[in-house]
Structures are given as structure tokens and as C-alpha cells.
Amino acid sequence: MRLLHTSDWHLGRSFHRESLHDAQRAFLDHLVGVVRSMRVDAVLVAGDVYDRALPGLEAVELFDDVLHRLARLGVPTVFISGNHDSARRLGVGAGLIGRAGVHLRTDPGECAVPVLLEDEHGPVAVYGLPYLEPTLVRERFGLAKGGHAAVLGAAMGQVRADLAARPEGTRAVVLAHAFVTGGAASDSERDIAVGGVAAVPASVFDGVHYAALGHLHGSQTLAPHLRYSGSPLAYSFSEAQQRKSMWLVDLAADGSVAAERVDCPVPRRLAPLRDTLDALLTEEKYAQAEDCWVQVTLTDAVRPSEPMERLRRRFPHTLQLLFDPAETETEPVRSYAARVGGRADLEIAEGFLRHVRPGAEPGAEELGWLREGFESVRESAERKADLPR
């Protein structure tokens, strides 16, 4: 049986305020094309369909469109909800939609209710484990306490019990949205540590033939049967070196797995750059980044004037500007506390104004407001100190 494993679409998400709507539509077009051309038997989507619990209309329309297209192909598709999704909203109409071959698994109570598929070698049971927030599902699994490992372990216990009651030779596939020990994280994933220890051991998934994982945005293999597809698009500059793809998984008669990566369309390359402003604006080696989405870290010892405006003349798609002054022998970088040590509060405030408005000195009226403010704070503190305790 040939499976297409994807996850973390995050429909509705932007990239540093740049709309990704067209890029997400292009990915979904690509996905449908792969299903058709590669003769995929089933599609597995391991959570975070949407970027937020209340997705915008454009994101909902993208999802609705791809549901219809997959249903028309007659290829069974299994979705689970992730930590970004609203499980109840995503699962609306699941029973009716399931009749079209699109199976939404968002209810923790249905972890052991598989979608049953079949090929020439026999049955394949596909179990969808939605994101399980420990504080919300412990009682459902009969647990008095415990974090992610405990609730996911309990859910997998139900899966193994159901599998044991099925005909011998039934192959088992699980979808799960979790942080499995050994996985490499990116900056764009939302922390799921609330409610217990975030990571779960890979051994939780013992007893199944393939575990299609979601949550981490980098494609990675933790074991031959245990893989993250990663997100189809980059959602942070920490993903600049990641190859965005889906897994095309062939599940053999004996349950063994062969997998290959299918690349996703890249809307625009990412280029994190680090140097002085003058070097970035003049050196030829940076020419290749001129059409990229750019993150710049300036290392100038003194913050340059109008850096973003000047950078965008060469790199029109500069999205993020950071400062990390380089330390030199003649001008070592000092901490903020060291730079303002010994100065009066009013002097520090004046210096801040000059820093955020280079070339514009504080006016007399502004200095008057600052003096009045500091004096008011001082008097208030003195009155509080005089109150009886």
C-alpha cells in the first residue's frame, strides 16, 4: 500500500507579515498532483491543518477545496487535529465527510477506532491520534496524573488492544501529533510543554508498522517506521536549510516500510545574512540573496542610520532586522548596564531618545516632560516610603 505522509500545513499562516496564501494553494495543488501521478492509495495528514483555532475565511476555503479534490480522486484521506487546531471545529461534520472517504480524527475517544483500508495483501488499520493535551484528556484515559508520555502511552495501549483483536497479519499505521525524543525542533513550532513534560519516547509507538508524525517542522527519520514529514513551507528563518517535502511510504505485505521524499514547491528561498551594513550593501557574494526573503543581523559596532531602508534597496524582500554588534579589541561590546552605569535617570532617557531617533535631538518641551515625569515618580516613591507600616 502506498501512503503519502504530510503534516503541519498551518493554513492561514503568514511569514513575517508576508502572505503565504498563494504558496499554500500551490502546495495543495502539488499534493493533489502527487496523489494522482504517484498512484497514492491513502493520504495521511498528521495535524496542524490550520495555524490557529479560529482560522480566517481564506484558510477555510483552501481546506474545503482540497477536501473536495481528494474526495473526487477517490483516495482515502485521514486527518488528525494538532495543537494549533481547534479539534471540535476541525471535526465538525466528520461523520458525513467520512462517507466521501475523508476521515477527520479529532476526538480522543476514537483513538482505537481505525480507518480500515485494504490492498491485495490484506487489511491495513489506520489509527488517528489527535493532539492530546494532558490536562484535558487524563480522565478520559483513566489517569490521575501524568504528562504527554502518559496520555499518549494510554492511547497507544488502546490501539494495541484493538489491533490484537483483528485478523492476524493486519498492518497498523498510526498518525500522531507530538514531540518525540530525538526529534530536532525549529523556531516556528508552538511549545507543547504545558501540562507535562513535552517529549515522549519513541518506544510509545512500538507495535505498529508505521507512525506518521506531525508537530516538528523539519522532515526527519527517527526510525524506519517513525518519521516526521515536516511542514511543506518554511515558517521561520531557522528552517532556511531544511528541505521541505512529504514522505511517499510503501507498506509491504509483511509490514516493512520503504520511504522516499517528495519535494514541495519553494515560493522564495530564505537567506539569513550576517555582516556589517556596508559589506552587505557592496560585496558581490551577497548578490545571490537579492531575490530571497532575507533576515539580516548587523554586526556594526554602532547602529547605522536608516538600516532597513538602505537594505531594501539591494534586498527588497528583507523581512527581519537584528543587531549583534561585533566586539573589537579597541571597542569591546559592553552590556547595557555597563554603558549606562553612573548616569542619572534623565540622562539615560535623553540617550534613549537620541538612539531611537538618530540625528534628532530631544526638544526643550520633551525634556520638560521627562523631568516632570521623573520628578512625579520620585515624589510618589517618597510618599509611599513615609506611610506607616
XYZ file of N, CA, C and O in Angstrom, residues 41-204:
656
model
N -2.353 5.427 -2.505
C -3.539 4.703 -2.039
C -4.246 5.396 -0.880
O -5.447 5.189 -0.677
N -3.510 6.164 -0.085
C -4.115 6.882 1.037
C -3.209 8.049 1.427
O -1.981 7.959 1.323
N -3.831 9.143 1.873
C -3.112 10.339 2.310
C -3.239 10.457 3.824
O -4.339 10.309 4.377
N -2.119 10.718 4.509
C -2.091 10.877 5.965
C -1.649 12.304 6.295
O -0.557 12.715 5.901
N -2.482 13.044 7.031
C -2.163 14.429 7.399
C -2.095 14.497 8.921
O -3.122 14.446 9.609
N -0.870 14.631 9.455
C -0.640 14.441 10.893
C -0.733 15.727 11.709
O 0.136 16.047 12.518
N -1.804 16.475 11.505
C -2.117 17.581 12.406
C -1.623 18.942 11.988
O -0.817 19.104 11.077
N -2.142 19.977 12.692
C -1.911 21.391 12.396
C -2.288 21.707 10.952
O -1.507 22.238 10.164
N -3.525 21.363 10.638
C -4.091 21.732 9.339
C -4.147 23.252 9.244
O -3.741 23.839 8.243
N -4.662 23.873 10.299
C -4.747 25.335 10.377
C -3.657 25.871 11.298
O -3.079 25.130 12.103
N -3.430 27.172 11.193
C -2.432 27.801 12.050
C -3.012 28.258 13.380
O -2.278 28.459 14.333
N -4.321 28.439 13.429
C -4.927 28.862 14.693
C -6.313 28.253 14.835
O -6.900 27.776 13.869
N -6.815 28.295 16.060
C -8.087 27.639 16.362
C -9.252 28.267 15.613
O -10.221 27.578 15.276
N -9.192 29.567 15.361
C -10.230 30.259 14.602
C -9.632 30.739 13.285
O -9.221 31.892 13.156
N -9.549 29.866 12.289
C -8.893 30.240 11.031
C -9.710 31.257 10.251
O -10.938 31.326 10.367
N -9.019 32.049 9.425
C -9.679 33.009 8.572
C -10.400 32.338 7.411
O -10.160 31.159 7.103
N -11.256 33.103 6.756
C -12.069 32.563 5.678
C -11.211 32.005 4.545
O -11.510 30.936 3.991
N -10.137 32.698 4.189
C -9.288 32.220 3.092
C -8.686 30.853 3.404
O -8.597 29.990 2.528
N -8.276 30.645 4.660
C -7.704 29.357 5.053
C -8.759 28.256 4.989
O -8.488 27.139 4.522
N -9.967 28.562 5.453
C -11.053 27.580 5.422
C -11.392 27.206 3.981
O -11.647 26.035 3.662
N -11.367 28.191 3.094
C -11.663 27.918 1.686
C -10.604 27.007 1.062
O -10.925 26.122 0.255
N -9.330 27.212 1.431
C -8.273 26.322 0.938
C -8.520 24.882 1.387
O -8.387 23.935 0.605
N -8.857 24.727 2.652
C -9.094 23.393 3.196
C -10.310 22.745 2.537
O -10.277 21.573 2.129
N -11.382 23.505 2.406
C -12.598 22.991 1.780
C -12.313 22.532 0.347
O -12.761 21.458 -0.083
N -11.532 23.317 -0.390
C -11.223 22.987 -1.774
C -10.421 21.687 -1.876
O -10.718 20.819 -2.702
N -9.411 21.530 -1.025
C -8.587 20.314 -1.115
C -9.374 19.086 -0.669
O -9.164 17.986 -1.205
N -10.308 19.234 0.268
C -11.155 18.109 0.657
C -11.960 17.607 -0.545
O -12.052 16.397 -0.802
N -12.551 18.549 -1.274
C -13.347 18.166 -2.435
C -12.484 17.488 -3.507
O -12.887 16.493 -4.112
N -11.292 18.003 -3.717
C -10.427 17.445 -4.757
C -9.946 16.045 -4.402
O -9.894 15.151 -5.262
N -9.596 15.829 -3.127
C -9.173 14.499 -2.709
C -10.329 13.510 -2.774
O -10.160 12.349 -3.166
N -11.521 13.985 -2.392
C -12.690 13.098 -2.448
C -12.996 12.693 -3.888
O -13.350 11.536 -4.155
N -12.841 13.621 -4.824
C -13.112 13.307 -6.231
C -12.125 12.272 -6.782
O -12.464 11.495 -7.671
N -10.896 12.289 -6.242
C -9.906 11.294 -6.680
C -10.223 9.899 -6.152
O -9.672 8.904 -6.637
N -11.084 9.826 -5.136
C -11.428 8.535 -4.547
C -10.313 7.931 -3.719
O -10.267 6.716 -3.513
N -9.386 8.778 -3.240
C -8.268 8.300 -2.429
C -8.575 8.584 -0.953
O -8.748 9.751 -0.580
N -8.654 7.567 -0.097
C -8.939 7.814 1.324
C -7.894 8.744 1.939
O -6.692 8.623 1.662
N -8.379 9.665 2.751
C -7.501 10.630 3.418
C -7.835 10.658 4.898
O -9.016 10.698 5.269
N -6.815 10.615 5.745
C -7.010 10.651 7.195
C -6.315 11.895 7.748
O -5.112 12.085 7.538
N -7.078 12.737 8.443
C -6.563 13.924 9.109
C -6.669 13.739 10.615
O -7.640 13.157 11.106
N -5.695 14.256 11.351
C -5.854 14.415 12.798
C -5.678 15.896 13.137
O -5.079 16.658 12.368
N -6.201 16.319 14.264
C -6.021 17.692 14.723
C -4.696 17.810 15.461
O -4.252 16.879 16.135
N -4.040 18.973 15.322
C -2.790 19.254 16.020
C -2.997 20.272 17.120
O -4.127 20.686 17.398
N -1.922 20.708 17.742
C -2.056 21.645 18.854
C -2.458 23.049 18.397
O -2.913 23.855 19.203
N -2.306 23.368 17.119
C -2.776 24.656 16.612
C -4.255 24.625 16.245
O -4.885 25.673 16.158
N -4.779 23.448 15.973
C -6.166 23.330 15.524
C -7.137 23.364 16.692
O -6.802 22.979 17.812
N -8.369 23.777 16.396
C -9.469 23.528 17.317
C -10.044 22.172 16.941
O -10.637 22.023 15.865
N -9.854 21.180 17.800
C -10.291 19.827 17.468
C -11.789 19.781 17.185
O -12.238 19.134 16.231
N -12.586 20.481 17.965
C -14.045 20.428 17.789
C -14.462 21.083 16.482
O -15.341 20.593 15.771
N -13.827 22.206 16.142
C -14.188 22.871 14.885
C -13.727 22.065 13.676
O -14.456 21.934 12.696
N -12.498 21.546 13.747
C -11.998 20.762 12.629
C -12.834 19.504 12.418
O -13.011 19.044 11.282
N -13.364 18.963 13.498
C -14.106 17.715 13.416
C -15.578 17.855 13.078
O -16.293 16.843 12.976
N -16.060 19.094 12.888
C -17.471 19.285 12.549
C -17.797 18.570 11.235
O -17.094 18.719 10.239
N -18.832 17.774 11.265
C -19.258 17.062 10.069
C -18.417 15.855 9.737
O -18.493 15.331 8.617
N -17.610 15.375 10.700
C -16.695 14.274 10.416
C -17.418 13.025 9.919
O -16.954 12.354 8.991
N -18.566 12.704 10.524
C -19.296 11.517 10.113
C -19.754 11.599 8.669
O -19.620 10.639 7.895
N -20.288 12.741 8.300
C -20.781 12.929 6.935
C -19.620 12.972 5.942
O -19.663 12.329 4.881
N -18.560 13.709 6.295
C -17.404 13.830 5.402
C -16.732 12.473 5.216
O -16.207 12.158 4.151
N -16.768 11.654 6.265
C -16.156 10.334 6.180
C -16.761 9.459 5.097
O -16.086 8.584 4.541
N -18.030 9.691 4.777
C -18.676 8.904 3.723
C -18.043 9.180 2.358
O -18.165 8.367 1.439
N -17.384 10.329 2.238
C -16.694 10.676 0.991
C -15.253 10.193 0.990
O -14.500 10.491 0.069
N -14.860 9.471 2.048
C -13.502 8.947 2.110
C -12.509 9.883 2.755
O -11.301 9.625 2.722
N -12.990 10.989 3.362
C -12.123 11.923 4.072
C -12.412 11.778 5.556
O -13.496 12.140 6.030
N -11.459 11.239 6.302
C -11.694 10.855 7.693
C -11.000 11.836 8.642
O -9.774 11.937 8.653
N -11.792 12.549 9.438
C -11.281 13.535 10.389
C -11.250 12.903 11.774
O -12.301 12.589 12.344
N -10.069 12.700 12.307
C -9.923 12.092 13.625
C -9.498 13.183 14.609
O -8.323 13.547 14.689
N -10.479 13.709 15.351
C -10.229 14.812 16.282
C -10.698 14.505 17.698
O -10.432 15.284 18.607
N -11.372 13.389 17.899
C -11.935 13.016 19.198
C -11.007 12.037 19.905
O -10.767 10.924 19.401
N -10.457 12.396 21.080
C -9.575 11.476 21.814
C -10.243 10.139 22.135
O -9.564 9.127 22.320
N -11.568 10.125 22.186
C -12.280 8.899 22.486
C -12.296 7.906 21.339
O -12.752 6.770 21.513
N -11.807 8.317 20.162
C -11.829 7.437 18.993
C -10.427 7.009 18.569
O -10.221 6.578 17.432
N -9.472 7.107 19.472
C -8.094 6.727 19.130
C -7.992 5.283 18.668
O -7.155 4.948 17.822
N -8.818 4.412 19.233
C -8.741 2.985 18.906
C -9.785 2.576 17.879
O -10.075 1.387 17.730
N -10.350 3.554 17.170
C -11.323 3.265 16.101
C -10.630 3.551 14.776
O -10.547 4.699 14.343
N -10.095 2.536 14.119
C -9.283 2.793 12.933
C -10.115 3.033 11.677
O -11.274 2.622 11.580
N -9.475 3.690 10.729
C -9.970 3.697 9.357
C -9.417 2.428 8.721
O -8.202 2.208 8.706
N -10.294 1.570 8.224
C -9.871 0.276 7.691
C -9.706 0.356 6.177
O -10.652 0.683 5.448
N -8.492 0.091 5.726
C -8.166 0.067 4.310
C -7.758 -1.357 3.936
O -7.512 -2.188 4.814
N -7.657 -1.614 2.643
C -7.274 -2.960 2.226
C -6.579 -2.897 0.873
O -6.915 -2.081 0.018
N -5.565 -3.742 0.709
C -4.926 -3.911 -0.589
C -4.844 -5.407 -0.897
O -5.475 -6.224 -0.198
N -4.091 -5.775 -1.907
C -4.032 -7.182 -2.303
C -3.399 -8.068 -1.241
O -3.515 -9.307 -1.306
N -2.735 -7.459 -0.236
C -2.070 -8.245 0.810
C -2.904 -8.339 2.085
O -2.475 -8.963 3.058
N -4.057 -7.695 2.115
C -4.894 -7.770 3.296
C -5.205 -6.419 3.908
O -4.970 -5.359 3.306
N -5.717 -6.418 5.144
C -6.183 -5.186 5.768
C -5.053 -4.321 6.335
O -4.008 -4.817 6.754
N -5.318 -3.008 6.330
C -4.447 -2.023 6.979
C -5.329 -1.173 7.879
O -6.290 -0.550 7.404
N -5.024 -1.146 9.179
C -5.782 -0.353 10.147
C -5.028 0.949 10.410
O -3.884 0.922 10.857
N -5.679 2.071 10.104
C -5.060 3.388 10.272
C -5.697 4.076 11.474
O -6.894 4.407 11.452
N -4.900 4.292 12.520
C -5.388 4.894 13.758
C -4.966 6.364 13.818
O -3.781 6.681 13.666
N -5.936 7.228 14.042
C -5.631 8.655 14.138
C -5.664 9.126 15.579
O -6.725 9.110 16.226
N -4.499 9.529 16.108
C -4.410 10.042 17.475
C -4.271 11.573 17.410
O -3.197 12.075 17.083
N -5.339 12.302 17.674
C -5.217 13.759 17.648
C -4.272 14.241 18.747
O -3.910 13.466 19.644
N -3.885 15.512 18.664
C -3.053 16.067 19.735
C -3.775 15.889 21.062
O -4.950 16.254 21.204
N -3.082 15.325 22.041
C -3.663 15.003 23.336
C -3.067 15.915 24.405
O -1.936 15.707 24.847
N -3.813 16.925 24.813
C -3.373 17.816 25.883
C -3.635 17.129 27.224
O -4.796 16.834 27.560
N -2.585 16.827 27.993
C -2.752 16.001 29.199
C -3.826 16.480 30.155
O -4.621 15.665 30.653
N -3.876 17.777 30.428
C -4.835 18.264 31.424
C -6.280 18.065 30.976
O -7.182 18.024 31.811
N -6.502 17.940 29.684
C -7.869 17.822 29.173
C -8.308 16.376 28.963
O -9.513 16.106 28.901
N -7.363 15.450 28.836
C -7.742 14.080 28.458
C -7.354 13.019 29.474
O -7.665 11.842 29.279
N -6.683 13.403 30.577
C -6.249 12.387 31.544
C -7.420 11.517 32.011
O -7.331 10.290 32.049
N -8.498 12.158 32.447
C -9.628 11.401 32.998
C -10.205 10.459 31.956
O -10.611 9.335 32.275
N -10.246 10.895 30.706
C -10.792 10.055 29.638
C -10.010 8.748 29.511
O -10.567 7.712 29.159
N -8.695 8.822 29.814
C -7.853 7.632 29.724
C -7.644 6.965 31.083
O -6.804 6.075 31.219
N -8.374 7.413 32.096
C -8.288 6.796 33.410
C -7.012 7.098 34.156
O -6.562 6.286 34.978
N -6.415 8.259 33.897
C -5.163 8.639 34.534
C -5.403 9.725 35.573
O -6.099 10.714 35.309
N -4.812 9.561 36.748
C -4.929 10.579 37.783
C -3.913 11.698 37.581
O -4.118 12.829 37.989
N -2.797 11.365 36.968
C -1.749 12.351 36.717
C -0.923 11.882 35.520
O -1.156 10.799 34.969
N 0.038 12.709 35.159
C 0.909 12.329 34.051
C 0.870 13.353 32.938
O -0.099 14.109 32.786
N 1.944 13.383 32.143
C 2.070 14.342 31.062
C 1.827 13.703 29.711
O 1.073 12.730 29.571
N 2.499 14.237 28.700
C 2.289 13.788 27.327
C 2.618 12.312 27.145
O 1.892 11.586 26.447
N 3.705 11.860 27.752
C 4.077 10.449 27.596
C 3.001 9.535 28.166
O 2.689 8.487 27.589
N 2.409 9.929 29.283
C 1.396 9.090 29.929
C 0.128 8.995 29.079
O -0.409 7.895 28.862
N -0.369 10.135 28.603
C -1.627 10.092 27.846
C -1.429 9.440 26.481
O -2.294 8.684 26.009
N -0.290 9.698 25.846
C -0.045 9.074 24.548
C 0.183 7.573 24.721
O -0.254 6.761 23.896
N 0.844 7.207 25.814
C 1.030 5.787 26.111
C -0.292 5.083 26.339
O -0.493 3.948 25.882
N -1.215 5.759 27.034
C -2.532 5.163 27.269
C -3.300 5.015 25.963
O -3.970 3.996 25.728
N -3.216 6.019 25.091
C -3.894 5.946 23.796
C -3.326 4.807 22.949
O -4.073 4.050 22.316
N -1.992 4.666 22.969
C -1.375 3.585 22.201
C -1.696 2.222 22.801
O -1.773 1.216 22.084
N -1.919 2.172 24.092
C -2.359 0.921 24.717
C -3.709 0.488 24.152
O -3.931 -0.703 23.886
N -4.616 1.447 23.964
C -5.914 1.140 23.367
C -5.757 0.685 21.916
O -6.454 -0.217 21.453
N -4.833 1.339 21.200
C -4.577 0.957 19.810
C -4.088 -0.489 19.733
O -4.581 -1.294 18.926
N -3.124 -0.836 20.586
C -2.575 -2.200 20.548
C -3.636 -3.229 20.935
O -3.661 -4.351 20.389
N -4.515 -2.860 21.875
C -5.580 -3.782 22.274
C -6.543 -4.024 21.109
O -6.974 -5.164 20.857
N -6.886 -2.966 20.386
C -7.783 -3.132 19.242
C -7.108 -3.956 18.147
O -7.723 -4.831 17.539
N -5.824 -3.671 17.914
C -5.087 -4.380 16.865
C -4.992 -5.876 17.173
O -5.092 -6.720 16.270
N -4.828 -6.204 18.441
C -4.698 -7.611 18.836
C -5.966 -8.405 18.544
O -5.918 -9.633 18.372
N -7.100 -7.711 18.501
C -8.370 -8.386 18.248
C -8.689 -8.506 16.763
O -9.718 -9.098 16.397
N -7.844 -7.980 15.909
C -8.095 -8.004 14.462
C -7.413 -9.214 13.825
O -6.553 -9.858 14.441
N -7.781 -9.536 12.584
C -7.213 -10.730 11.934
C -5.696 -10.693 11.896
O -5.079 -9.631 11.754
N -5.095 -11.856 12.045
C -3.644 -11.956 12.002
C -3.126 -11.421 10.664
O -3.714 -11.673 9.608
N -2.038 -10.669 10.734
C -1.473 -10.088 9.524
C -1.958 -8.686 9.228
O -1.502 -8.065 8.253
N -2.886 -8.168 10.045
C -3.349 -6.788 9.851
C -2.182 -5.834 10.104
O -1.532 -5.898 11.160
N -1.909 -4.985 9.143
C -0.844 -3.995 9.309
C -1.420 -2.741 9.959
O -2.563 -2.359 9.690
N -0.624 -2.106 10.819
C -1.104 -0.968 11.601
C -0.302 0.283 11.287
O 0.932 0.272 11.262
N -1.032 1.373 11.062
C -0.443 2.696 10.832
C -1.062 3.649 11.842
O -2.276 3.614 12.082
N -0.235 4.505 12.447
C -0.707 5.477 13.434
C -0.318 6.879 12.988
O 0.808 7.098 12.524
N -1.247 7.815 13.120
C -0.935 9.235 12.974
C -0.911 9.838 14.368
O -1.822 9.586 15.177
N 0.097 10.649 14.671
C 0.186 11.292 15.983
C 0.829 12.663 15.848
O 1.665 12.881 14.966
N 0.436 13.559 16.738
C 0.983 14.915 16.760
C 1.650 15.105 18.108
O 0.988 15.296 19.126
N 2.970 15.022 18.122
C 3.699 15.011 19.398
C 5.163 15.343 19.168
O 5.647 15.338 18.038
N 5.858 15.630 20.249
C 7.298 15.870 20.221
C 7.970 14.596 20.726
O 7.972 14.317 21.921
N 8.509 13.821 19.804
C 9.131 12.537 20.160
C 10.617 12.761 20.436
O 11.304 13.474 19.703
N 11.102 12.169 21.500
C 12.511 12.299 21.885
C 13.428 11.948 20.715
O 13.248 10.924 20.055
N 14.390 12.834 20.476
C 15.311 12.632 19.367
C 15.001 13.507 18.176
O 15.836 13.681 17.287
N 13.812 14.104 18.159
C 13.443 14.995 17.072
C 14.108 16.355 17.229
O 14.384 16.809 18.337
N 14.386 17.012 16.096
C 15.013 18.338 16.090
C 13.954 19.394 15.843
O 13.222 19.343 14.849
N 13.869 20.377 16.744
C 12.837 21.411 16.668
C 13.300 22.607 15.848
O 14.487 22.778 15.565
N 12.323 23.453 15.474
C 12.580 24.717 14.793
C 11.973 25.846 15.615
O 11.214 25.599 16.561
N 12.251 27.086 15.236
C 11.732 28.229 15.988
C 10.235 28.431 15.809
O 9.609 29.140 16.605
N 9.658 27.852 14.749
C 8.275 28.175 14.414
C 7.248 27.249 15.049
O 6.050 27.417 14.838
N 7.661 26.271 15.835
C 6.712 25.364 16.466
C 6.276 25.918 17.809
O 7.084 26.437 18.570
N 5.012 25.794 18.089
C 4.494 26.238 19.375
C 4.845 25.207 20.436
O 4.678 23.999 20.238
N 5.328 25.702 21.575
C 5.725 24.798 22.655
C 4.518 24.011 23.154
O 3.448 24.567 23.367
N 4.682 22.710 23.339
C 3.591 21.893 23.861
C 3.926 21.335 25.236
O 3.398 20.321 25.658
N 4.819 22.016 25.961
C 5.231 21.518 27.272
C 4.174 21.746 28.338
O 4.196 21.118 29.379
N 3.216 22.660 28.109
C 2.191 22.933 29.103
C 1.406 21.659 29.375
O 0.964 20.984 28.456
N 1.259 21.326 30.641
C 0.504 20.138 31.007
C 1.374 18.932 31.295
O 0.890 17.875 31.643
N 2.673 19.063 31.168
C 3.557 17.941 31.447
C 4.807 18.020 30.605
O 4.991 18.920 29.799
N 5.701 17.077 30.810
C 6.935 17.032 30.041
C 6.583 16.865 28.564
O 5.787 16.018 28.190
N 7.180 17.686 27.692
C 6.771 17.735 26.296
C 7.134 16.470 25.530
O 6.333 15.947 24.763
N 8.359 15.968 25.687
C 8.835 14.887 24.838
C 8.275 13.535 25.286
O 8.078 13.278 26.472
N 8.026 12.683 24.288
C 7.594 11.314 24.565
C 8.614 10.370 23.944
O 9.204 10.672 22.907
N 8.860 9.220 24.545
C 9.857 8.296 23.992
C 9.353 7.623 22.719
O 8.152 7.381 22.561
N 10.280 7.306 21.842
C 9.909 6.628 20.596
C 9.256 5.279 20.865
O 8.438 4.797 20.065
N 9.592 4.659 21.991
C 9.041 3.335 22.318
C 7.530 3.351 22.490
O 6.892 2.291 22.459
N 6.942 4.541 22.679
C 5.488 4.638 22.777
C 4.825 4.019 21.553
O 3.731 3.449 21.639
